[in-house]
């Protein structure tokens, strides 16, 4: 795959969204292994925008890591700040149909008819809170 090229406006919007992200993938002492690439792939499918922390002090080495990630995964480079790299790839259409699974969650889909989770009571209306203002 080749690097995904995007226009300036989209890149600026994604930079703003990435500002508050914490690194989703951390490279270890082994560097950019196949397992790390698979984890970045998984994060891109789930979140589209991923911040990667590279512990290397050498700027050329960090640039090589970024080049390999965007080339192999078909992602776009959004930003590089120090040891943090931000990449983006639009979510594939088939991934939009499935809700994201939460780690440790047993529930994989909607509750089956006849199960306890499917039998819920209708929502009751709560009384309005007391009006705010000056109390006497």
CSV table of N, CA and C in Angstrom, one decimal:
chain,number,residue,atom,x,y,z
A,1,UNK,N,0.8,-1.2,0.0
A,1,UNK,CA,0.0,0.0,0.0
A,1,UNK,C,0.9,1.2,0.0
A,2,UNK,N,0.3,2.3,-0.4
A,2,UNK,CA,1.0,3.6,-0.4
A,2,UNK,C,0.4,4.5,0.6
A,3,UNK,N,1.2,5.6,0.9
A,3,UNK,CA,0.7,6.5,1.9
A,3,UNK,C,-0.5,7.2,1.3
A,4,UNK,N,-1.5,7.5,2.2
A,4,UNK,CA,-2.7,8.2,1.9
A,4,UNK,C,-2.5,9.7,1.9
A,5,UNK,N,-2.8,10.4,0.9
A,5,UNK,CA,-2.6,11.8,0.8
A,5,UNK,C,-3.9,12.5,1.1
A,6,UNK,N,-4.0,13.5,1.9
A,6,UNK,CA,-5.2,14.2,2.3
A,6,UNK,C,-5.0,15.7,2.1
A,7,UNK,N,-6.1,16.4,2.0
A,7,UNK,CA,-6.0,17.9,1.8
A,7,UNK,C,-5.7,18.6,3.1
A,8,UNK,N,-5.4,19.9,3.0
A,8,UNK,CA,-4.9,20.7,4.1
A,8,UNK,C,-6.0,20.8,5.2
A,9,UNK,N,-7.2,21.1,4.7
A,9,UNK,CA,-8.3,21.4,5.7
A,9,UNK,C,-8.6,20.1,6.6
A,10,UNK,N,-8.6,19.0,6.0
A,10,UNK,CA,-8.8,17.7,6.7
A,10,UNK,C,-7.7,17.5,7.7
A,11,UNK,N,-6.5,17.8,7.2
A,11,UNK,CA,-5.3,17.6,8.1
A,11,UNK,C,-5.4,18.5,9.3
A,12,UNK,N,-5.8,19.7,9.1
A,12,UNK,CA,-5.9,20.6,10.2
A,12,UNK,C,-6.9,20.2,11.2
A,13,UNK,N,-8.1,19.7,10.7
A,13,UNK,CA,-9.1,19.2,11.6
A,13,UNK,C,-8.7,18.0,12.4
A,14,UNK,N,-7.9,17.1,11.7
A,14,UNK,CA,-7.4,15.9,12.4
A,14,UNK,C,-6.4,16.3,13.5
A,15,UNK,N,-5.6,17.3,13.2
A,15,UNK,CA,-4.6,17.7,14.2
A,15,UNK,C,-5.3,18.2,15.4
A,16,UNK,N,-6.3,19.0,15.2
A,16,UNK,CA,-7.1,19.5,16.4
A,16,UNK,C,-7.7,18.3,17.2
A,17,UNK,N,-8.2,17.3,16.5
A,17,UNK,CA,-8.8,16.2,17.2
A,17,UNK,C,-7.7,15.4,17.9
A,18,UNK,N,-6.5,15.3,17.4
A,18,UNK,CA,-5.4,14.5,17.9
A,18,UNK,C,-4.7,15.1,19.1
A,19,UNK,N,-4.9,16.4,19.3
A,19,UNK,CA,-4.3,17.2,20.3
A,19,UNK,C,-4.6,16.6,21.7
A,20,UNK,N,-5.8,16.1,21.9
A,20,UNK,CA,-6.2,15.6,23.3
A,20,UNK,C,-6.0,14.1,23.4
A,21,UNK,N,-5.6,13.4,22.3
A,21,UNK,CA,-5.4,12.0,22.4
A,21,UNK,C,-4.2,11.6,23.3
A,22,UNK,N,-4.3,10.5,23.9
A,22,UNK,CA,-3.2,9.9,24.6
A,22,UNK,C,-2.6,8.8,23.6
A,23,UNK,N,-1.3,8.5,23.7
A,23,UNK,CA,-0.8,7.5,22.8
A,23,UNK,C,-1.6,6.2,22.9
A,24,UNK,N,-2.1,5.7,21.8
A,24,UNK,CA,-2.8,4.5,21.8
A,24,UNK,C,-1.9,3.3,21.6
A,25,UNK,N,-0.7,3.5,21.0
A,25,UNK,CA,0.2,2.4,20.7
A,25,UNK,C,1.6,2.9,21.2
A,26,UNK,N,2.3,2.1,22.0
A,26,UNK,CA,3.6,2.4,22.4
A,26,UNK,C,4.6,1.4,21.9
A,27,UNK,N,5.7,1.9,21.2
A,27,UNK,CA,6.7,1.0,20.7
A,27,UNK,C,7.6,0.6,21.8
A,28,UNK,N,8.0,-0.6,21.9
A,28,UNK,CA,8.9,-1.0,23.0
A,28,UNK,C,10.4,-1.1,22.5
A,29,UNK,N,11.2,-1.9,23.2
A,29,UNK,CA,12.6,-2.1,22.8
A,29,UNK,C,12.8,-2.8,21.5
A,30,UNK,N,11.8,-3.6,21.1
A,30,UNK,CA,11.9,-4.4,19.9
A,30,UNK,C,11.6,-3.5,18.7
A,31,UNK,N,11.1,-2.3,18.9
A,31,UNK,CA,10.9,-1.4,17.8
A,31,UNK,C,9.6,-1.8,17.1
A,32,UNK,N,9.5,-1.5,15.8
A,32,UNK,CA,8.3,-1.7,15.0
A,32,UNK,C,8.3,-3.1,14.5
A,33,UNK,N,7.7,-4.0,15.2
A,33,UNK,CA,7.6,-5.4,14.8
A,33,UNK,C,6.3,-5.7,14.1
A,34,UNK,N,6.1,-6.9,13.6
A,34,UNK,CA,4.8,-7.2,13.0
A,34,UNK,C,3.7,-7.2,14.0
A,35,UNK,N,3.9,-7.5,15.2
A,35,UNK,CA,2.9,-7.5,16.2
A,35,UNK,C,2.4,-6.0,16.5
A,36,UNK,N,3.4,-5.1,16.5
A,36,UNK,CA,3.1,-3.7,16.7
A,36,UNK,C,2.3,-3.2,15.5
A,37,UNK,N,2.7,-3.6,14.3
A,37,UNK,CA,1.9,-3.1,13.1
A,37,UNK,C,0.5,-3.6,13.2
A,38,UNK,N,0.3,-4.9,13.6
A,38,UNK,CA,-1.1,-5.4,13.7
A,38,UNK,C,-1.9,-4.6,14.8
A,39,UNK,N,-1.2,-4.2,15.9
A,39,UNK,CA,-1.9,-3.4,16.9
A,39,UNK,C,-2.3,-2.0,16.4
A,40,UNK,N,-1.4,-1.4,15.6
A,40,UNK,CA,-1.7,-0.1,15.0
A,40,UNK,C,-2.9,-0.3,14.0
A,41,UNK,N,-2.9,-1.4,13.2
A,41,UNK,CA,-3.9,-1.7,12.3
A,41,UNK,C,-5.3,-1.8,13.0
A,42,UNK,N,-5.3,-2.5,14.1
A,42,UNK,CA,-6.5,-2.7,15.0
A,42,UNK,C,-6.9,-1.3,15.5
A,43,UNK,N,-6.0,-0.5,15.9
A,43,UNK,CA,-6.4,0.8,16.5
A,43,UNK,C,-6.9,1.7,15.4
A,44,UNK,N,-6.4,1.6,14.2
A,44,UNK,CA,-6.9,2.4,13.0
A,44,UNK,C,-8.3,2.0,12.7
A,45,UNK,N,-8.6,0.7,12.7
A,45,UNK,CA,-9.9,0.2,12.4
A,45,UNK,C,-10.9,0.7,13.4
A,46,UNK,N,-10.5,0.7,14.7
A,46,UNK,CA,-11.4,1.0,15.8
A,46,UNK,C,-11.6,2.5,15.9
A,47,UNK,N,-10.5,3.3,15.7
A,47,UNK,CA,-10.6,4.7,16.1
A,47,UNK,C,-10.3,5.7,14.9
A,48,UNK,N,-9.7,5.2,13.8
A,48,UNK,CA,-9.3,6.0,12.7
A,48,UNK,C,-8.1,6.9,13.0
A,49,UNK,N,-8.1,7.6,14.1
A,49,UNK,CA,-7.0,8.5,14.4
A,49,UNK,C,-6.2,7.9,15.6
A,50,UNK,N,-4.9,7.7,15.4
A,50,UNK,CA,-4.1,7.0,16.4
A,50,UNK,C,-2.8,7.8,16.7
A,51,UNK,N,-2.4,7.9,17.9
A,51,UNK,CA,-1.2,8.6,18.3
A,51,UNK,C,-0.3,7.4,18.8
A,52,UNK,N,1.0,7.5,18.2
A,52,UNK,CA,1.9,6.4,18.5
A,52,UNK,C,3.1,7.0,19.2
A,53,UNK,N,3.6,6.4,20.2
A,53,UNK,CA,4.8,6.9,21.0
A,53,UNK,C,6.0,6.0,20.6
A,54,UNK,N,7.0,6.7,20.1
A,54,UNK,CA,8.3,6.0,19.7
A,54,UNK,C,9.4,6.4,20.6
A,55,UNK,N,10.0,5.5,21.3
A,55,UNK,CA,11.0,5.8,22.3
A,55,UNK,C,12.4,6.2,21.8
A,56,UNK,N,12.6,6.1,20.5
A,56,UNK,CA,13.9,6.4,19.9
A,56,UNK,C,14.3,7.8,20.0
A,57,UNK,N,15.5,8.1,20.3
A,57,UNK,CA,16.0,9.5,20.4
A,57,UNK,C,16.4,10.0,19.1
A,58,UNK,N,16.7,9.2,18.1
A,58,UNK,CA,17.2,9.6,16.8
A,58,UNK,C,16.0,10.0,15.9
A,59,UNK,N,16.0,11.2,15.4
A,59,UNK,CA,14.9,11.7,14.6
A,59,UNK,C,14.8,10.9,13.3
A,60,UNK,N,15.9,10.5,12.7
A,60,UNK,CA,15.8,9.8,11.5
A,60,UNK,C,15.2,8.4,11.7
A,61,UNK,N,15.4,7.8,12.9
A,61,UNK,CA,14.8,6.5,13.2
A,61,UNK,C,13.3,6.7,13.4
A,62,UNK,N,12.9,7.7,14.0
A,62,UNK,CA,11.4,8.0,14.2
A,62,UNK,C,10.8,8.2,12.8
A,63,UNK,N,11.4,8.9,11.9
A,63,UNK,CA,10.9,9.2,10.6
A,63,UNK,C,10.8,7.9,9.8
A,64,UNK,N,11.8,7.0,10.0
A,64,UNK,CA,11.7,5.7,9.3
A,64,UNK,C,10.6,4.9,9.8
A,65,UNK,N,10.3,4.9,11.1
A,65,UNK,CA,9.1,4.2,11.7
A,65,UNK,C,7.8,4.7,11.1
A,66,UNK,N,7.7,6.1,11.0
A,66,UNK,CA,6.5,6.7,10.4
A,66,UNK,C,6.4,6.3,9.0
A,67,UNK,N,7.4,6.3,8.2
A,67,UNK,CA,7.4,5.9,6.8
A,67,UNK,C,6.9,4.5,6.6
A,68,UNK,N,7.4,3.6,7.4
A,68,UNK,CA,7.0,2.2,7.3
A,68,UNK,C,5.5,2.0,7.7
A,69,UNK,N,5.1,2.7,8.8
A,69,UNK,CA,3.7,2.6,9.2
A,69,UNK,C,2.7,3.1,8.1
A,70,UNK,N,3.0,4.3,7.6
A,70,UNK,CA,2.0,4.8,6.6
A,70,UNK,C,2.1,4.1,5.3
A,71,UNK,N,3.2,3.5,4.9
A,71,UNK,CA,3.3,2.8,3.7
A,71,UNK,C,2.7,1.4,3.8
A,72,UNK,N,2.9,0.7,4.9
A,72,UNK,CA,2.4,-0.7,5.0
A,72,UNK,C,0.9,-0.7,5.3
A,73,UNK,N,0.4,0.4,6.0
A,73,UNK,CA,-1.0,0.3,6.4
A,73,UNK,C,-1.9,1.3,5.6
A,74,UNK,N,-1.3,2.0,4.7
A,74,UNK,CA,-2.1,2.9,3.8
A,74,UNK,C,-2.7,4.0,4.6
A,75,UNK,N,-2.0,4.6,5.5
A,75,UNK,CA,-2.5,5.6,6.4
A,75,UNK,C,-1.9,7.0,6.0
A,76,UNK,N,-2.4,8.0,6.5
A,76,UNK,CA,-1.9,9.4,6.2
A,76,UNK,C,-1.2,9.9,7.5
A,77,UNK,N,0.0,10.5,7.2
A,77,UNK,CA,0.7,11.2,8.3
A,77,UNK,C,0.0,12.5,8.6
A,78,UNK,N,-0.3,12.7,9.9
A,78,UNK,CA,-1.0,13.9,10.3
A,78,UNK,C,0.0,14.8,11.0
A,79,UNK,N,0.8,14.3,11.9
A,79,UNK,CA,1.6,15.2,12.7
A,79,UNK,C,2.7,14.4,13.4
A,80,UNK,N,3.8,15.1,13.6
A,80,UNK,CA,4.9,14.5,14.4
A,80,UNK,C,5.4,15.6,15.4
A,81,UNK,N,5.2,15.2,16.6
A,81,UNK,CA,5.7,16.2,17.7
A,81,UNK,C,6.6,15.4,18.6
A,82,UNK,N,7.8,15.7,18.6
A,82,UNK,CA,8.8,15.0,19.4
A,82,UNK,C,8.8,13.5,19.1
A,83,UNK,N,8.4,12.7,20.1
A,83,UNK,CA,8.4,11.2,20.0
A,83,UNK,C,7.0,10.7,19.7
A,84,UNK,N,6.1,11.6,19.5
A,84,UNK,CA,4.7,11.2,19.2
A,84,UNK,C,4.4,11.4,17.7
A,85,UNK,N,3.9,10.3,17.1
A,85,UNK,CA,3.4,10.3,15.7
A,85,UNK,C,1.9,10.1,15.7
A,86,UNK,N,1.3,10.9,14.8
A,86,UNK,CA,-0.2,10.8,14.6
A,86,UNK,C,-0.5,10.4,13.2
A,87,UNK,N,-1.2,9.3,13.1
A,87,UNK,CA,-1.6,8.8,11.7
A,87,UNK,C,-3.1,8.6,11.7
A,88,UNK,N,-3.7,8.6,10.5
A,88,UNK,CA,-5.1,8.5,10.3
A,88,UNK,C,-5.4,7.7,9.0
A,89,UNK,N,-6.5,7.0,9.1
A,89,UNK,CA,-7.0,6.2,8.0
A,89,UNK,C,-8.5,6.1,8.1
A,90,UNK,N,-9.3,6.4,7.1
A,90,UNK,CA,-10.7,6.3,7.3
A,90,UNK,C,-11.1,4.9,7.6
A,91,UNK,N,-12.1,4.8,8.4
A,91,UNK,CA,-12.6,3.5,8.8
A,91,UNK,C,-13.2,2.7,7.5
A,92,UNK,N,-12.9,1.4,7.3
A,92,UNK,CA,-13.4,0.7,6.2
A,92,UNK,C,-14.9,0.6,6.3
A,93,UNK,N,-15.7,0.5,5.2
A,93,UNK,CA,-17.1,0.5,5.3
A,93,UNK,C,-17.7,-0.7,6.1
A,94,UNK,N,-17.0,-1.9,6.0
A,94,UNK,CA,-17.5,-3.1,6.7
A,94,UNK,C,-17.3,-3.0,8.2
A,95,UNK,N,-16.4,-2.1,8.6
A,95,UNK,CA,-16.2,-1.9,10.1
A,95,UNK,C,-17.3,-1.1,10.7
A,96,UNK,N,-18.0,-0.3,9.8
A,96,UNK,CA,-19.1,0.6,10.4
A,96,UNK,C,-20.3,-0.2,10.8
A,97,UNK,N,-20.5,-1.4,10.3
A,97,UNK,CA,-21.7,-2.2,10.6
A,97,UNK,C,-21.6,-2.8,12.0
A,98,UNK,N,-20.5,-3.1,12.5
A,98,UNK,CA,-20.3,-3.7,13.7
A,98,UNK,C,-20.0,-2.7,14.8
A,99,UNK,N,-20.7,-2.9,16.0
A,99,UNK,CA,-20.3,-2.0,17.1
A,99,UNK,C,-19.0,-2.4,17.7
A,100,UNK,N,-18.2,-1.4,18.2
A,100,UNK,CA,-16.9,-1.8,18.7
A,100,UNK,C,-17.0,-2.6,20.0
A,101,UNK,N,-16.2,-3.6,20.1
A,101,UNK,CA,-16.2,-4.5,21.3
A,101,UNK,C,-15.3,-4.0,22.3
A,102,UNK,N,-15.8,-4.1,23.5
A,102,UNK,CA,-15.1,-3.6,24.7
A,102,UNK,C,-14.3,-4.8,25.3
A,103,UNK,N,-13.1,-4.6,25.6
A,103,UNK,CA,-12.3,-5.6,26.2
A,103,UNK,C,-12.9,-6.1,27.4
A,104,UNK,N,-13.0,-7.4,27.6
A,104,UNK,CA,-13.6,-8.0,28.8
A,104,UNK,C,-15.1,-8.1,28.7
A,105,UNK,N,-15.7,-7.6,27.7
A,105,UNK,CA,-17.2,-7.6,27.6
A,105,UNK,C,-17.6,-8.9,27.0
A,106,UNK,N,-18.6,-9.5,27.7
A,106,UNK,CA,-19.2,-10.8,27.2
A,106,UNK,C,-20.2,-10.6,26.1
A,107,UNK,N,-20.9,-9.5,26.2
A,107,UNK,CA,-22.0,-9.2,25.4
A,107,UNK,C,-21.5,-8.8,24.0
A,108,UNK,N,-21.8,-9.6,23.0
A,108,UNK,CA,-21.4,-9.4,21.6
A,108,UNK,C,-22.4,-8.6,20.8
A,109,UNK,N,-23.6,-8.6,21.2
A,109,UNK,CA,-24.6,-8.0,20.3
A,109,UNK,C,-25.9,-7.7,21.1
A,110,UNK,N,-27.0,-7.4,20.4
A,110,UNK,CA,-28.2,-7.2,21.2
A,110,UNK,C,-28.7,-8.4,21.9
A,111,UNK,N,-29.5,-8.1,23.0
A,111,UNK,CA,-29.9,-9.2,23.8
A,111,UNK,C,-30.9,-10.1,23.0
A,112,UNK,N,-30.9,-11.4,23.3
A,112,UNK,CA,-31.8,-12.3,22.6
A,112,UNK,C,-33.2,-12.2,23.3
A,113,UNK,N,-34.2,-12.4,22.4
A,113,UNK,CA,-35.6,-12.3,22.9
A,113,UNK,C,-35.8,-13.4,24.0
A,114,UNK,N,-36.5,-13.1,25.1
A,114,UNK,CA,-36.7,-14.0,26.1
A,114,UNK,C,-35.7,-14.0,27.2
A,115,UNK,N,-34.6,-13.3,27.0
A,115,UNK,CA,-33.6,-13.3,28.1
A,115,UNK,C,-33.9,-12.1,29.1
A,116,UNK,N,-33.3,-12.2,30.2
A,116,UNK,CA,-33.6,-11.2,31.2
A,116,UNK,C,-33.2,-9.8,30.8
A,117,UNK,N,-32.1,-9.7,30.0
A,117,UNK,CA,-31.7,-8.3,29.5
A,117,UNK,C,-32.7,-7.7,28.5
A,118,UNK,N,-33.4,-8.6,27.8
A,118,UNK,CA,-34.4,-8.1,26.8
A,118,UNK,C,-35.7,-7.6,27.5
A,119,UNK,N,-36.0,-8.2,28.7
A,119,UNK,CA,-37.2,-7.8,29.4
A,119,UNK,C,-36.9,-6.6,30.4
A,120,UNK,N,-37.1,-5.5,29.9
A,120,UNK,CA,-36.9,-4.3,30.7
A,120,UNK,C,-38.2,-3.6,30.9
A,121,UNK,N,-38.3,-2.9,32.0
A,121,UNK,CA,-39.5,-2.1,32.3
A,121,UNK,C,-39.4,-0.8,31.5
A,122,UNK,N,-40.6,-0.3,31.2
A,122,UNK,CA,-40.6,1.0,30.5
A,122,UNK,C,-40.0,2.1,31.4
A,123,UNK,N,-39.4,3.1,30.8
A,123,UNK,CA,-38.8,4.2,31.6
A,123,UNK,C,-39.9,5.0,32.3
A,124,UNK,N,-39.6,5.3,33.5
A,124,UNK,CA,-40.5,6.1,34.3
A,124,UNK,C,-40.1,7.5,34.3
A,125,UNK,N,-41.0,8.4,34.3
A,125,UNK,CA,-40.6,9.8,34.3
A,125,UNK,C,-40.3,10.3,35.7
A,126,UNK,N,-39.2,10.9,35.8
A,126,UNK,CA,-38.7,11.4,37.1
A,126,UNK,C,-39.4,12.8,37.3
A,127,UNK,N,-39.7,13.1,38.6
A,127,UNK,CA,-40.3,14.5,38.8
A,127,UNK,C,-39.2,15.5,38.5
A,128,UNK,N,-39.8,16.7,38.2
A,128,UNK,CA,-38.9,17.8,37.9
A,128,UNK,C,-38.2,18.3,39.2
A,129,UNK,N,-36.9,18.7,39.0
A,129,UNK,CA,-36.2,19.1,40.2
A,129,UNK,C,-36.8,20.4,40.7
A,130,UNK,N,-36.5,20.7,42.0
A,130,UNK,CA,-37.0,21.9,42.6
A,130,UNK,C,-36.5,23.1,41.8
A,131,UNK,N,-37.2,24.2,41.7
A,131,UNK,CA,-36.7,25.3,40.9
A,131,UNK,C,-35.6,26.0,41.7
A,132,UNK,N,-34.6,26.4,41.0
A,132,UNK,CA,-33.4,27.0,41.6
A,132,UNK,C,-33.7,28.5,41.8
A,133,UNK,N,-33.0,29.1,42.7
A,133,UNK,CA,-33.2,30.5,42.9
A,133,UNK,C,-33.0,30.8,44.4
A,134,UNK,N,-33.5,31.9,44.8
A,134,UNK,CA,-33.4,32.4,46.2
A,134,UNK,C,-34.4,31.6,47.0
A,135,UNK,N,-33.9,31.1,48.1
A,135,UNK,CA,-34.7,30.5,49.1
A,135,UNK,C,-35.0,31.4,50.2
A,136,UNK,N,-36.2,31.3,50.8
A,136,UNK,CA,-36.6,32.2,51.9
A,136,UNK,C,-36.6,31.5,53.2
